[in-house]
PDB file of C-alpha atoms in Angstrom:
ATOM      1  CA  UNK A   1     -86.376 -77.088  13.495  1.00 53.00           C
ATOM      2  CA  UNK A   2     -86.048 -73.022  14.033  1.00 60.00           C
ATOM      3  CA  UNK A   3     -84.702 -71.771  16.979  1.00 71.00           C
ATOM      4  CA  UNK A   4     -87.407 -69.679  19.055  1.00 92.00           C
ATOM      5  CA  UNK A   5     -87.278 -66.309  19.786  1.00 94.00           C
ATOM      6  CA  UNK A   6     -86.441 -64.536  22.803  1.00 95.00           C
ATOM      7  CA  UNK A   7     -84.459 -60.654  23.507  1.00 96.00           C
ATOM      8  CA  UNK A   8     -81.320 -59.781  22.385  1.00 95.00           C
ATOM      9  CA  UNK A   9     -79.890 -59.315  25.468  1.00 95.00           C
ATOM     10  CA  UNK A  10     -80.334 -63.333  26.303  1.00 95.00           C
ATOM     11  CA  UNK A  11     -78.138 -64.565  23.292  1.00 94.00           C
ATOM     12  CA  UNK A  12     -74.957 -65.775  24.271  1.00 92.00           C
ATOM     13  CA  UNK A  13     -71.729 -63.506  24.121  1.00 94.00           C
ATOM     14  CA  UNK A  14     -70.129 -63.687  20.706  1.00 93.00           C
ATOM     15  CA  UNK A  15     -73.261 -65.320  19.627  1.00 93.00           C
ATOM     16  CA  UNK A  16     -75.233 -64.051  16.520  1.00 95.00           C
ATOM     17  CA  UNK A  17     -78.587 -63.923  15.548  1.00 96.00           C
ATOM     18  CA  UNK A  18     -81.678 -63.064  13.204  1.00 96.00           C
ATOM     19  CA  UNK A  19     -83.876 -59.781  14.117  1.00 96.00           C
ATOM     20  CA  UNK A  20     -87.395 -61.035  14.286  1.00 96.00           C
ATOM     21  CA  UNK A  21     -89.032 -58.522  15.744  1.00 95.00           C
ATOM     22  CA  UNK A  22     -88.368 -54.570  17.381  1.00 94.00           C
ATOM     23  CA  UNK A  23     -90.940 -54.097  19.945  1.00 93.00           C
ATOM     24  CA  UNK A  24     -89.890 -50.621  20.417  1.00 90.00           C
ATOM     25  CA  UNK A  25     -92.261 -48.035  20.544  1.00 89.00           C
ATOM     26  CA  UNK A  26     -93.066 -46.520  17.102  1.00 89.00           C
ATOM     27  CA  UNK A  27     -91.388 -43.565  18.203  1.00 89.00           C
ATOM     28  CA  UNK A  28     -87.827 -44.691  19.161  1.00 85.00           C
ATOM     29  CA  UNK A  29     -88.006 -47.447  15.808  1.00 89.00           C
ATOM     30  CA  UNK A  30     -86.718 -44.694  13.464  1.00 90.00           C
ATOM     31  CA  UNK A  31     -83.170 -44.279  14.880  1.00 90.00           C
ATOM     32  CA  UNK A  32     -82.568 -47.726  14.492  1.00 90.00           C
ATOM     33  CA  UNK A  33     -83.897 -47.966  11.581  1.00 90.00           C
ATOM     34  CA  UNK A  34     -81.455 -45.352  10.228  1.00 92.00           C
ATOM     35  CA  UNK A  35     -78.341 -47.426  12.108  1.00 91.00           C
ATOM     36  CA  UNK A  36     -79.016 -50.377  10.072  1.00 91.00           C
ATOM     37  CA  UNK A  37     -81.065 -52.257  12.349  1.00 93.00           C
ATOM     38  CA  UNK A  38     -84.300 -53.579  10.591  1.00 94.00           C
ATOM     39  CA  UNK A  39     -86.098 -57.331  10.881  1.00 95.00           C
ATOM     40  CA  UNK A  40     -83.965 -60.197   9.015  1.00 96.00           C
ATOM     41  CA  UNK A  41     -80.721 -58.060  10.258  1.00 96.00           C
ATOM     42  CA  UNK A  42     -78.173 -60.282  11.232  1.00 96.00           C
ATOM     43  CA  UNK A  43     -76.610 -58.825  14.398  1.00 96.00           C
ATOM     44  CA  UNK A  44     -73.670 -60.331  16.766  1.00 96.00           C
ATOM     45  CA  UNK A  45     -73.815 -59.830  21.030  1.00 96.00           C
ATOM     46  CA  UNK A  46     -70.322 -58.173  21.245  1.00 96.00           C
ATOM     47  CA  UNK A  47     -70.319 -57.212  24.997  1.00 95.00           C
ATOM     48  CA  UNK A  48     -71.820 -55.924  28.297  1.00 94.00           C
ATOM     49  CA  UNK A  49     -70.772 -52.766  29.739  1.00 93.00           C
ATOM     50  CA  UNK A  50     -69.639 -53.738  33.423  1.00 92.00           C
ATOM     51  CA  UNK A  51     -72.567 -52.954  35.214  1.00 91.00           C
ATOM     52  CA  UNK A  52     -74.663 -54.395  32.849  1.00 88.00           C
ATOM     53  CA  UNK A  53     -75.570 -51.356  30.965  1.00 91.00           C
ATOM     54  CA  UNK A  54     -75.104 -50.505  27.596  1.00 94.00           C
ATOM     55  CA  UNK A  55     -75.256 -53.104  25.176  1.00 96.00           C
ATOM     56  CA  UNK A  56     -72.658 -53.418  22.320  1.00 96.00           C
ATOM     57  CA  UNK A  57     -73.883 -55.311  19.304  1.00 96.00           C
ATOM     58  CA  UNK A  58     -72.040 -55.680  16.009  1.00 96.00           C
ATOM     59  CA  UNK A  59     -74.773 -55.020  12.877  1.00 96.00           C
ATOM     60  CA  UNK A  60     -73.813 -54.612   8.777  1.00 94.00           C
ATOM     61  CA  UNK A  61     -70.086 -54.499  10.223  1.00 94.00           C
ATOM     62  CA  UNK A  62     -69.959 -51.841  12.882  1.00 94.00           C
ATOM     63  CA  UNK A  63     -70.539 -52.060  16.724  1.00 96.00           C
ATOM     64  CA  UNK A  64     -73.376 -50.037  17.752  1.00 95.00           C
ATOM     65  CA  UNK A  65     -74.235 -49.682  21.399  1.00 95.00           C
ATOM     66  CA  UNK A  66     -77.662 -49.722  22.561  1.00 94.00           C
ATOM     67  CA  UNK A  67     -78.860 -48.607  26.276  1.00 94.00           C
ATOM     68  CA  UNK A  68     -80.077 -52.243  27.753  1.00 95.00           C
ATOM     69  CA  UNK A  69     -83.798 -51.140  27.875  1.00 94.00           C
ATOM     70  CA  UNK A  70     -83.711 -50.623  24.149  1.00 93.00           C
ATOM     71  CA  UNK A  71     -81.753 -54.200  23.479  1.00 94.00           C
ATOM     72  CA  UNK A  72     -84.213 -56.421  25.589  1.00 95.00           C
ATOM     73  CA  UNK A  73     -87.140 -55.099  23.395  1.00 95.00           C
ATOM     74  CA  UNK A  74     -85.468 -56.204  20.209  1.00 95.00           C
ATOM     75  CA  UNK A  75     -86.279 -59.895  19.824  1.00 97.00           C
ATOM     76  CA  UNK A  76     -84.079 -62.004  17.753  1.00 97.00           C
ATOM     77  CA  UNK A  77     -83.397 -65.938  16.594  1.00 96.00           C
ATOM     78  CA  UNK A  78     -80.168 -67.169  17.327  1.00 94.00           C
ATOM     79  CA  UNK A  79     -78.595 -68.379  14.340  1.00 90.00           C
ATOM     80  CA  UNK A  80     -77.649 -72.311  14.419  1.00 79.00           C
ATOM     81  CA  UNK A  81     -73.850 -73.183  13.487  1.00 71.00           C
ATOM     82  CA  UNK A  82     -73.546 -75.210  10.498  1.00 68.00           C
ATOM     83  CA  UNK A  83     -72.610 -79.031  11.884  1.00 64.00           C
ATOM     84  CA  UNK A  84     -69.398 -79.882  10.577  1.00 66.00           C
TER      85      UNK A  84
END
């Protein structure tokens, strides 16, 4: 059974996940998009800044940080650990 979606800013610390979908608008999508972050990206929640605000994700092996706003618009599956 697949995991459902929901924002990147709900997955679990340390977590990572699947890019489903970037409900940005088509405007802001480009930068990203340069950075590495497309749909089927696998990207890891590395940290909250203390009040919440940025976002630091890890994507294609570097830690990009993202203002909040941009993160909970970027929808993603959590990816299931194998069972061992």
């Amino acid at each position: 059974m697949a995991a459902e979606t929901l924002p990147l800013t709900s997955v679990s610390l340390g977590a990572t996940a699947t890019v489903t979908e970037i409900k940005l608008p088509p405007a802001s999508r480009p930068r990203l998009m340069e950075m590495g972050l497309l749909v089927g990206t696998s990207v890891e929640l590395v940290r909250f800044a203390p009040m919440g605000d940025p976002v630091e994700i890890k994507v294609r092996g570097y830690n990009l940080t993202l203002r909040r706003q941009e993160a909970e618009q970027i929808w993603v599956r959590p990816t299931v650990p194998d069972a061992p």
